[in-house]
mmCIF file of C-alpha atoms and ligand atoms in Angstrom:
data_model
loop_
_atom_site.group_PDB
_atom_site.id
_atom_site.type_symbol
_atom_site.label_atom_id
_atom_site.label_comp_id
_atom_site.label_asym_id
_atom_site.label_seq_id
_atom_site.Cartn_x
_atom_site.Cartn_y
_atom_site.Cartn_z
ATOM 1 C CA UNK A 15 -169.284 18.190 -18.263
ATOM 2 C CA UNK A 16 -167.792 20.787 -15.776
ATOM 3 C CA UNK A 17 -167.036 24.088 -16.327
ATOM 4 C CA UNK A 18 -163.572 25.801 -17.705
ATOM 5 C CA UNK A 19 -161.125 25.516 -14.774
ATOM 6 C CA UNK A 20 -158.729 28.871 -15.623
ATOM 7 C CA UNK A 21 -156.066 30.749 -13.350
ATOM 8 C CA UNK A 22 -158.226 33.820 -12.917
ATOM 9 C CA UNK A 23 -157.259 36.432 -11.180
ATOM 10 C CA UNK A 24 -156.679 35.508 -7.343
ATOM 11 C CA UNK A 25 -159.786 37.981 -6.475
ATOM 12 C CA UNK A 26 -161.533 34.984 -4.528
ATOM 13 C CA UNK A 27 -164.379 32.599 -4.799
ATOM 14 C CA UNK A 28 -166.860 35.126 -3.684
ATOM 15 C CA UNK A 29 -170.252 34.825 -5.153
ATOM 16 C CA UNK A 30 -171.528 36.532 -3.189
ATOM 17 C CA UNK A 31 -174.619 38.425 -4.992
ATOM 18 C CA UNK A 32 -177.257 40.141 -4.305
ATOM 19 C CA UNK A 33 -180.372 38.594 -2.470
ATOM 20 C CA UNK A 34 -177.651 34.984 -2.544
ATOM 21 C CA UNK A 35 -179.255 32.578 -0.472
ATOM 22 C CA UNK A 36 -177.736 31.501 2.615
ATOM 23 C CA UNK A 37 -177.888 28.051 3.978
ATOM 24 C CA UNK A 38 -176.179 26.821 7.468
ATOM 25 C CA UNK A 39 -175.653 22.856 6.154
ATOM 26 C CA UNK A 40 -175.650 20.272 9.127
ATOM 27 C CA UNK A 41 -173.743 17.411 9.398
ATOM 28 C CA UNK A 42 -175.415 14.303 7.885
ATOM 29 C CA UNK A 43 -176.414 11.355 10.652
ATOM 30 C CA UNK A 44 -174.440 8.576 11.132
ATOM 31 C CA UNK A 45 -175.626 6.212 7.248
ATOM 32 C CA UNK A 46 -175.509 2.069 6.753
ATOM 33 C CA UNK A 47 -174.202 0.753 3.756
ATOM 34 C CA UNK A 48 -174.640 -2.973 2.698
ATOM 35 C CA UNK A 49 -172.048 -5.052 0.857
ATOM 36 C CA UNK A 50 -174.666 -4.754 -1.759
ATOM 37 C CA UNK A 51 -175.785 -1.559 -1.619
ATOM 38 C CA UNK A 52 -174.975 1.439 -4.457
ATOM 39 C CA UNK A 53 -176.097 5.028 -3.030
ATOM 40 C CA UNK A 54 -176.743 8.068 -5.135
ATOM 41 C CA UNK A 55 -176.442 11.064 -3.999
ATOM 42 C CA UNK A 56 -178.209 14.434 -5.895
ATOM 43 C CA UNK A 57 -178.193 18.105 -5.802
ATOM 44 C CA UNK A 58 -180.057 19.818 -7.611
ATOM 45 C CA UNK A 59 -180.593 23.714 -7.887
ATOM 46 C CA UNK A 60 -177.612 26.354 -8.306
ATOM 47 C CA UNK A 61 -179.373 28.713 -6.404
ATOM 48 C CA UNK A 62 -176.256 31.179 -5.920
ATOM 49 C CA UNK A 63 -175.044 31.427 -2.411
ATOM 50 C CA UNK A 64 -174.028 33.625 -0.248
ATOM 51 C CA UNK A 65 -170.112 34.394 1.346
ATOM 52 C CA UNK A 66 -171.063 33.181 4.982
ATOM 53 C CA UNK A 67 -172.790 30.060 3.261
ATOM 54 C CA UNK A 68 -169.640 29.807 0.956
ATOM 55 C CA UNK A 69 -167.330 30.289 3.678
ATOM 56 C CA UNK A 70 -169.742 27.059 6.209
ATOM 57 C CA UNK A 71 -169.542 25.312 2.676
ATOM 58 C CA UNK A 72 -165.674 25.613 2.953
ATOM 59 C CA UNK A 73 -164.854 24.809 6.616
ATOM 60 C CA UNK A 74 -163.696 20.539 5.845
ATOM 61 C CA UNK A 75 -161.685 21.050 2.607
ATOM 62 C CA UNK A 76 -158.009 20.771 1.817
ATOM 63 C CA UNK A 77 -156.013 24.041 1.048
ATOM 64 C CA UNK A 78 -155.659 22.780 -2.684
ATOM 65 C CA UNK A 79 -159.273 22.365 -2.591
ATOM 66 C CA UNK A 80 -159.923 26.229 -2.437
ATOM 67 C CA UNK A 81 -157.172 26.911 -4.838
ATOM 68 C CA UNK A 82 -159.125 25.121 -6.902
ATOM 69 C CA UNK A 83 -162.058 26.380 -6.998
ATOM 70 C CA UNK A 84 -160.610 29.689 -7.088
ATOM 71 C CA UNK A 85 -159.197 28.617 -10.140
ATOM 72 C CA UNK A 86 -163.066 29.023 -11.862
ATOM 73 C CA UNK A 87 -163.699 31.546 -13.632
ATOM 74 C CA UNK A 88 -167.189 31.859 -13.473
ATOM 75 C CA UNK A 89 -169.433 31.944 -9.864
ATOM 76 C CA UNK A 90 -171.432 29.233 -11.244
ATOM 77 C CA UNK A 91 -168.510 26.412 -11.930
ATOM 78 C CA UNK A 92 -166.645 27.203 -8.227
ATOM 79 C CA UNK A 93 -170.329 26.918 -6.189
ATOM 80 C CA UNK A 94 -170.542 23.875 -8.115
ATOM 81 C CA UNK A 95 -167.033 22.344 -7.601
ATOM 82 C CA UNK A 96 -167.434 24.089 -4.095
ATOM 83 C CA UNK A 97 -170.829 21.821 -2.956
ATOM 84 C CA UNK A 98 -169.315 19.271 -4.880
ATOM 85 C CA UNK A 99 -166.569 18.924 -2.774
ATOM 86 C CA UNK A 100 -168.039 19.821 0.429
ATOM 87 C CA UNK A 101 -171.261 17.342 -0.862
ATOM 88 C CA UNK A 102 -168.565 14.196 -0.990
ATOM 89 C CA UNK A 103 -166.765 15.110 2.340
ATOM 90 C CA UNK A 104 -170.374 14.799 3.718
ATOM 91 C CA UNK A 105 -171.793 12.125 2.531
ATOM 92 C CA UNK A 106 -168.102 9.903 3.324
ATOM 93 C CA UNK A 107 -167.885 11.030 6.584
ATOM 94 C CA UNK A 108 -171.731 10.110 7.196
ATOM 95 C CA UNK A 109 -170.767 5.860 5.661
ATOM 96 C CA UNK A 110 -167.386 6.366 7.579
ATOM 97 C CA UNK A 111 -168.111 7.745 11.009
ATOM 98 C CA UNK A 112 -164.338 9.974 9.260
ATOM 99 C CA UNK A 113 -165.353 13.939 10.162
ATOM 100 C CA UNK A 114 -165.563 15.353 7.198
ATOM 101 C CA UNK A 115 -162.218 17.842 7.847
ATOM 102 C CA UNK A 116 -159.966 14.569 8.183
ATOM 103 C CA UNK A 117 -160.885 13.152 5.056
ATOM 104 C CA UNK A 118 -157.638 12.146 2.388
ATOM 105 C CA UNK A 119 -159.063 11.879 -0.491
ATOM 106 C CA UNK A 120 -156.310 11.071 -3.138
ATOM 107 C CA UNK A 121 -156.412 10.609 -6.925
ATOM 108 C CA UNK A 122 -155.323 7.888 -9.100
ATOM 109 C CA UNK A 123 -152.469 7.292 -11.776
ATOM 110 C CA UNK A 124 -155.610 9.177 -14.601
ATOM 111 C CA UNK A 125 -157.406 11.789 -11.479
ATOM 112 C CA UNK A 126 -160.196 9.278 -10.346
ATOM 113 C CA UNK A 127 -160.100 10.455 -6.803
ATOM 114 C CA UNK A 128 -160.269 7.649 -4.306
ATOM 115 C CA UNK A 129 -160.340 6.887 0.153
ATOM 116 C CA UNK A 130 -156.504 7.289 0.860
ATOM 117 C CA UNK A 131 -155.388 3.709 1.685
ATOM 118 C CA UNK A 132 -154.398 5.609 4.633
ATOM 119 C CA UNK A 133 -157.705 5.293 6.288
ATOM 120 C CA UNK A 134 -157.150 1.578 5.791
ATOM 121 C CA UNK A 135 -159.121 -0.838 3.796
ATOM 122 C CA UNK A 136 -161.797 -1.738 6.697
ATOM 123 C CA UNK A 137 -162.839 1.673 6.067
ATOM 124 C CA UNK A 138 -161.966 2.876 2.522
ATOM 125 C CA UNK A 139 -165.728 3.481 1.032
ATOM 126 C CA UNK A 140 -165.134 3.576 -3.996
ATOM 127 C CA UNK A 141 -167.425 6.864 -4.413
ATOM 128 C CA UNK A 142 -167.391 9.032 -7.782
ATOM 129 C CA UNK A 143 -168.713 12.527 -8.727
ATOM 130 C CA UNK A 144 -169.815 14.137 -11.336
ATOM 131 C CA UNK A 145 -171.536 17.723 -11.683
ATOM 132 C CA UNK A 146 -172.974 19.605 -14.541
ATOM 133 C CA UNK A 147 -175.436 22.631 -14.693
ATOM 134 C CA UNK A 148 -177.796 22.283 -12.036
ATOM 135 C CA UNK A 149 -177.369 19.020 -10.369
ATOM 136 C CA UNK A 150 -174.511 17.392 -8.452
ATOM 137 C CA UNK A 151 -174.455 13.032 -8.347
ATOM 138 C CA UNK A 152 -172.361 11.265 -6.485
ATOM 139 C CA UNK A 153 -172.497 7.264 -6.228
ATOM 140 C CA UNK A 154 -170.862 5.640 -3.206
ATOM 141 C CA UNK A 155 -170.973 1.332 -2.357
ATOM 142 C CA UNK A 156 -168.591 -0.342 0.140
ATOM 143 C CA UNK A 157 -166.253 -1.901 -2.511
ATOM 144 C CA UNK A 158 -165.096 -1.908 -6.183
ATOM 145 C CA UNK A 159 -165.498 0.220 -9.070
ATOM 146 C CA UNK A 160 -167.964 2.585 -9.393
ATOM 147 C CA UNK A 161 -168.583 5.421 -11.703
ATOM 148 C CA UNK A 162 -171.593 7.694 -12.639
ATOM 149 C CA UNK A 163 -172.039 10.725 -14.799
ATOM 150 C CA UNK A 164 -174.671 13.298 -15.436
ATOM 151 C CA UNK A 165 -175.436 15.824 -18.451
ATOM 152 C CA UNK A 166 -177.906 18.261 -18.720
ATOM 153 C CA UNK A 167 -180.236 17.082 -21.973
ATOM 154 C CA UNK A 168 -179.744 20.571 -24.152
ATOM 155 C CA UNK A 169 -180.636 20.050 -27.893
ATOM 156 C CA UNK A 170 -177.482 22.129 -28.555
ATOM 157 C CA UNK A 171 -175.299 19.890 -27.217
ATOM 158 C CA UNK A 172 -176.052 16.672 -28.588
ATOM 159 C CA UNK A 173 -175.845 16.159 -32.470
ATOM 160 C CA UNK A 174 -175.145 13.492 -35.199
ATOM 161 C CA UNK A 175 -171.904 15.041 -35.647
ATOM 162 C CA UNK A 176 -170.880 14.544 -31.777
ATOM 163 C CA UNK A 177 -171.386 11.092 -31.762
ATOM 164 C CA UNK A 178 -169.607 9.719 -34.366
ATOM 165 C CA UNK A 179 -166.702 11.814 -33.656
ATOM 166 C CA UNK A 180 -166.685 9.402 -29.845
ATOM 167 C CA UNK A 181 -169.428 6.890 -30.148
ATOM 168 C CA UNK A 182 -169.475 3.043 -31.658
ATOM 169 C CA UNK A 183 -171.277 2.500 -35.298
ATOM 170 C CA UNK A 184 -173.849 0.519 -33.598
ATOM 171 C CA UNK A 185 -174.815 4.073 -31.301
ATOM 172 C CA UNK A 186 -174.196 6.246 -34.386
ATOM 173 C CA UNK A 187 -176.783 4.017 -36.284
ATOM 174 C CA UNK A 188 -179.315 3.491 -33.925
ATOM 175 C CA UNK A 189 -179.036 7.668 -33.183
ATOM 176 C CA UNK A 190 -179.790 8.477 -36.948
ATOM 177 C CA UNK A 191 -183.184 6.637 -37.043
ATOM 178 C CA UNK A 192 -184.656 8.859 -33.722
ATOM 179 C CA UNK A 193 -187.139 11.643 -34.552
ATOM 180 C CA UNK A 194 -185.347 15.108 -34.760
ATOM 181 C CA UNK A 195 -186.902 15.877 -31.571
ATOM 182 C CA UNK A 196 -185.804 12.803 -29.682
ATOM 183 C CA UNK A 197 -182.193 13.647 -30.453
ATOM 184 C CA UNK A 198 -181.050 15.341 -27.883
ATOM 185 C CA UNK A 199 -182.004 12.846 -24.624
ATOM 186 C CA UNK A 200 -181.235 9.341 -26.470
ATOM 187 C CA UNK A 201 -178.143 11.288 -27.310
ATOM 188 C CA UNK A 202 -177.540 12.211 -23.583
ATOM 189 C CA UNK A 203 -178.619 8.493 -23.245
ATOM 190 C CA UNK A 204 -175.062 6.942 -24.448
ATOM 191 C CA UNK A 205 -173.139 9.703 -23.279
ATOM 192 C CA UNK A 206 -173.927 9.282 -19.634
ATOM 193 C CA UNK A 207 -173.749 5.158 -19.912
ATOM 194 C CA UNK A 208 -170.328 5.856 -21.499
ATOM 195 C CA UNK A 209 -169.067 7.548 -19.286
ATOM 196 C CA UNK A 210 -170.068 6.362 -16.294
ATOM 197 C CA UNK A 211 -167.947 3.346 -17.664
ATOM 198 C CA UNK A 212 -164.595 5.309 -18.246
ATOM 199 C CA UNK A 213 -165.172 6.216 -14.522
ATOM 200 C CA UNK A 214 -165.961 3.625 -13.528
ATOM 201 C CA UNK A 215 -163.174 1.324 -14.778
ATOM 202 C CA UNK A 216 -160.903 5.178 -14.030
ATOM 203 C CA UNK A 217 -158.561 5.088 -16.250
ATOM 204 C CA UNK A 218 -159.614 7.697 -18.583
ATOM 205 C CA UNK A 219 -159.791 8.227 -22.131
ATOM 206 C CA UNK A 220 -157.490 5.064 -22.835
ATOM 207 C CA UNK A 221 -161.018 3.285 -22.959
ATOM 208 C CA UNK A 222 -161.384 4.190 -26.794
ATOM 209 C CA UNK A 223 -165.013 5.492 -26.435
ATOM 210 C CA UNK A 224 -166.699 3.536 -30.382
ATOM 211 C CA UNK A 225 -164.828 0.688 -28.857
ATOM 212 C CA UNK A 226 -167.154 0.304 -26.314
ATOM 213 C CA UNK A 227 -171.201 0.115 -27.041
ATOM 214 C CA UNK A 228 -174.220 0.419 -25.389
ATOM 215 C CA UNK A 229 -177.643 -1.032 -26.294
ATOM 216 C CA UNK A 230 -181.099 0.693 -25.709
ATOM 217 C CA UNK A 231 -184.221 -0.794 -25.092
ATOM 218 C CA UNK A 232 -183.830 -4.042 -26.485
ATOM 219 C CA UNK A 233 -187.079 -4.843 -24.163
ATOM 220 C CA UNK A 234 -188.470 -1.968 -22.837
ATOM 221 C CA UNK A 235 -186.699 -0.299 -19.098
ATOM 222 C CA UNK A 236 -183.742 -2.489 -20.101
ATOM 223 C CA UNK A 237 -179.912 -1.449 -21.055
ATOM 224 C CA UNK A 238 -176.885 -3.683 -22.264
ATOM 225 C CA UNK A 239 -172.944 -2.997 -22.888
ATOM 226 C CA UNK A 240 -171.009 -4.446 -25.985
ATOM 227 C CA UNK A 241 -167.750 -4.551 -23.655
ATOM 228 C CA UNK A 242 -164.403 -3.177 -24.927
ATOM 229 C CA UNK A 243 -162.076 -5.637 -25.463
ATOM 230 C CA UNK A 244 -160.312 -7.346 -22.663
ATOM 231 C CA UNK A 245 -162.950 -6.552 -20.244
ATOM 232 C CA UNK A 246 -167.066 -8.329 -19.898
ATOM 233 C CA UNK A 247 -169.976 -6.483 -20.254
ATOM 234 C CA UNK A 248 -171.397 -9.187 -17.151
ATOM 235 C CA UNK A 249 -168.406 -7.198 -14.570
ATOM 236 C CA UNK A 250 -171.121 -4.632 -14.961
ATOM 237 C CA UNK A 251 -174.249 -2.719 -13.985
ATOM 238 C CA UNK A 252 -175.997 0.069 -14.428
ATOM 239 C CA UNK A 253 -178.835 2.190 -14.259
ATOM 240 C CA UNK A 254 -179.719 5.032 -15.792
ATOM 241 C CA UNK A 255 -181.762 7.968 -14.345
ATOM 242 C CA UNK A 256 -184.108 11.157 -14.918
ATOM 243 C CA UNK A 257 -183.388 13.510 -12.363
ATOM 244 C CA UNK A 258 -185.927 16.208 -12.276
ATOM 245 C CA UNK A 259 -187.286 17.360 -15.777
ATOM 246 C CA UNK A 260 -183.483 18.236 -17.618
ATOM 247 C CA UNK A 261 -180.860 16.197 -16.654
ATOM 248 C CA UNK A 262 -179.772 12.531 -17.190
ATOM 249 C CA UNK A 263 -177.408 10.257 -14.534
ATOM 250 C CA UNK A 264 -176.214 6.759 -15.540
ATOM 251 C CA UNK A 265 -174.762 4.974 -12.452
ATOM 252 C CA UNK A 266 -172.168 2.250 -13.330
ATOM 253 C CA UNK A 267 -171.100 -0.190 -10.871
ATOM 254 C CA UNK A 268 -168.524 -3.593 -10.450
ATOM 255 C CA UNK A 269 -170.786 -6.656 -9.772
ATOM 256 C CA UNK A 270 -169.358 -8.529 -7.287
ATOM 257 C CA UNK A 271 -170.114 -12.513 -7.035
ATOM 258 C CA UNK A 272 -172.539 -13.308 -4.712
ATOM 259 C CA UNK A 273 -173.650 -10.071 -4.100
ATOM 260 C CA UNK A 274 -177.003 -8.690 -6.037
ATOM 261 C CA UNK A 275 -176.535 -5.328 -6.373
ATOM 262 C CA UNK A 276 -179.900 -2.784 -5.326
ATOM 263 C CA UNK A 277 -179.808 0.723 -5.941
ATOM 264 C CA UNK A 278 -181.427 3.586 -3.133
ATOM 265 C CA UNK A 279 -181.475 7.227 -4.970
ATOM 266 C CA UNK A 280 -181.381 10.007 -2.448
ATOM 267 C CA UNK A 281 -181.798 14.351 -2.995
ATOM 268 C CA UNK A 282 -180.202 16.835 -0.689
ATOM 269 C CA UNK A 283 -180.159 19.985 -0.581
ATOM 270 C CA UNK A 284 -176.927 22.450 0.447
ATOM 271 C CA UNK A 285 -178.203 22.022 3.566
ATOM 272 C CA UNK A 286 -177.997 18.902 3.151
ATOM 273 C CA UNK A 287 -181.920 18.232 4.201
ATOM 274 C CA UNK A 288 -183.076 15.177 2.434
ATOM 275 C CA UNK A 289 -185.858 15.374 -0.213
ATOM 276 C CA UNK A 290 -187.735 17.119 -3.030
ATOM 277 C CA UNK A 291 -186.281 16.273 -6.136
ATOM 278 C CA UNK A 292 -189.031 13.761 -8.401
ATOM 279 C CA UNK A 293 -187.075 10.725 -10.311
ATOM 280 C CA UNK A 294 -187.051 8.023 -12.507
ATOM 281 C CA UNK A 295 -185.735 4.657 -13.097
ATOM 282 C CA UNK A 296 -184.894 5.262 -16.820
ATOM 283 C CA UNK A 297 -183.298 2.212 -17.718
ATOM 284 C CA UNK A 298 -181.017 -0.917 -16.159
ATOM 285 C CA UNK A 299 -178.883 -3.385 -16.903
ATOM 286 C CA UNK A 300 -179.778 -6.845 -16.577
ATOM 287 C CA UNK A 301 -177.347 -10.216 -16.590
ATOM 288 C CA UNK A 302 -177.407 -12.028 -19.589
HETATM 289 C C1 LIG B 414 -162.425 13.736 -16.016
HETATM 290 C C2 LIG B 414 -163.623 12.496 -17.163
HETATM 291 C C3 LIG B 414 -163.365 11.480 -15.997
HETATM 292 C C4 LIG B 414 -165.444 12.723 -16.940
HETATM 293 O O1 LIG B 414 -165.196 14.449 -17.198
HETATM 294 P P1 LIG B 414 -166.525 14.986 -16.756
HETATM 295 O O2 LIG B 414 -167.853 14.551 -17.668
HETATM 296 O O3 LIG B 414 -166.349 16.616 -17.405
HETATM 297 O O4 LIG B 414 -166.909 15.147 -15.451
HETATM 298 P P2 LIG B 414 -167.941 14.767 -14.183
HETATM 299 O O5 LIG B 414 -168.936 15.908 -13.224
HETATM 300 O O6 LIG B 414 -168.981 13.697 -14.997
HETATM 301 O O7 LIG B 414 -166.565 14.292 -13.323
HETATM 302 C C5 LIG B 414 -165.922 14.995 -12.987
HETATM 303 C C6 LIG B 414 -165.606 14.458 -12.039
HETATM 304 O O8 LIG B 414 -164.870 13.002 -11.956
HETATM 305 C C7 LIG B 414 -163.550 12.577 -10.980
HETATM 306 N N1 LIG B 414 -162.597 11.920 -12.066
HETATM 307 C C8 LIG B 414 -161.342 13.197 -12.501
HETATM 308 N N2 LIG B 414 -160.877 11.870 -13.145
HETATM 309 C C9 LIG B 414 -161.812 10.861 -12.934
HETATM 310 C C10 LIG B 414 -161.109 9.648 -13.653
HETATM 311 N N3 LIG B 414 -160.277 9.646 -14.214
HETATM 312 N N4 LIG B 414 -161.776 8.545 -13.585
HETATM 313 C C11 LIG B 414 -163.841 8.894 -12.613
HETATM 314 N N5 LIG B 414 -163.440 9.657 -12.538
HETATM 315 C C12 LIG B 414 -162.696 11.252 -11.800
HETATM 316 C C13 LIG B 414 -163.621 13.734 -10.358
HETATM 317 O O9 LIG B 414 -163.906 13.670 -8.727
HETATM 318 C C14 LIG B 414 -164.248 14.859 -11.069
HETATM 319 O O10 LIG B 414 -164.542 16.089 -9.512
HETATM 320 P P3 LIG B 414 -163.826 16.862 -9.630
HETATM 321 O O11 LIG B 414 -163.059 17.841 -11.279
HETATM 322 O O12 LIG B 414 -164.394 17.789 -8.726
HETATM 323 O O13 LIG B 414 -163.215 16.887 -9.056
HETATM 324 C C15 LIG B 414 -163.027 11.882 -18.344
HETATM 325 O O14 LIG B 414 -163.331 11.253 -18.490
HETATM 326 C C16 LIG B 414 -162.958 13.152 -19.158
HETATM 327 O O15 LIG B 414 -162.822 13.889 -20.157
HETATM 328 N N6 LIG B 414 -164.433 12.575 -19.967
HETATM 329 C C17 LIG B 414 -164.715 13.750 -21.082
HETATM 330 C C18 LIG B 414 -164.647 12.720 -21.861
HETATM 331 C C19 LIG B 414 -165.353 12.503 -23.295
HETATM 332 O O16 LIG B 414 -164.646 13.804 -23.746
HETATM 333 N N7 LIG B 414 -166.559 11.849 -23.263
HETATM 334 C C20 LIG B 414 -167.203 11.836 -24.790
HETATM 335 C C21 LIG B 414 -168.164 11.436 -24.761
HETATM 336 S S1 LIG B 414 -168.956 9.956 -24.234
#
């Protein structure tokens, strides 16, 4: 769930609070992405950054991205948007060799950002990004559709009532069996998986959320999809990760003929230095 984007006074995307951290991000080195690989990049933490650091992160962004950043009402949401866009540009640049500022992104009819067709099929890679309080997650794949969602597990936002509004009957029934203290985590397991599927398909909420369902842990660590009408569960591969103590991430990748997909996860900080965040694989879907 992203923050509220509003038409706040044009004042500026400042956020240079006293004691804010300073970063000098360095370019990531060249990266190789195999046909069978899905790479996930996680940027955890939401320490406020000072104005010069924000300016450095903003350099590769397009004017329209800076305008969008400035429209978020709260500094924390502005910074999350800025870091997410800067991360997308750095990471895509590392895989494609195109300079971060030269990358052209375009949105599909439902708003899903993609590398612009002008870059040519040989250089284009698929990506999807998600951001929430304290975590930005970016998934990349050489070809095929990809979706990622991250949420902070908070008891405030999880309830059976919300599940009844959005989830499939089987998911609601399963949540109804869960002990109250385990409900938030299980609720967000479903939520992130559902969002990752919707985001991979890239057609927004034209996929009704109650017309497809996940089954969690039919065997330990396994999960499975009952696909939406007109789709096949076997077309998709899912992974679910716990990042740090508070966040869940779900990744949905299109299965490609003859390719056995493998997931690699990296954490980076706001200087693009790797390492440091604890991650656990919570679940994975397997061939039917
Ligand atoms: C926009 C949407 C794709 C996800 O929104 P979200 O979960 O609030 O936000 P996330 O942080 O996970 O993802 C936002 C990013 O997804 C990307 N995105 C935008 N539209 C997209 C689309 N149609 N498909 C895939 N990705 C999309 C963008 O990069 C966006 O980042 P940006 O705003 O910085 O440009 C959309 O599916 C949505 O509004 N979902 C809410 C649906 C809901 O009510 N779900 C109930 C529980 S299952």
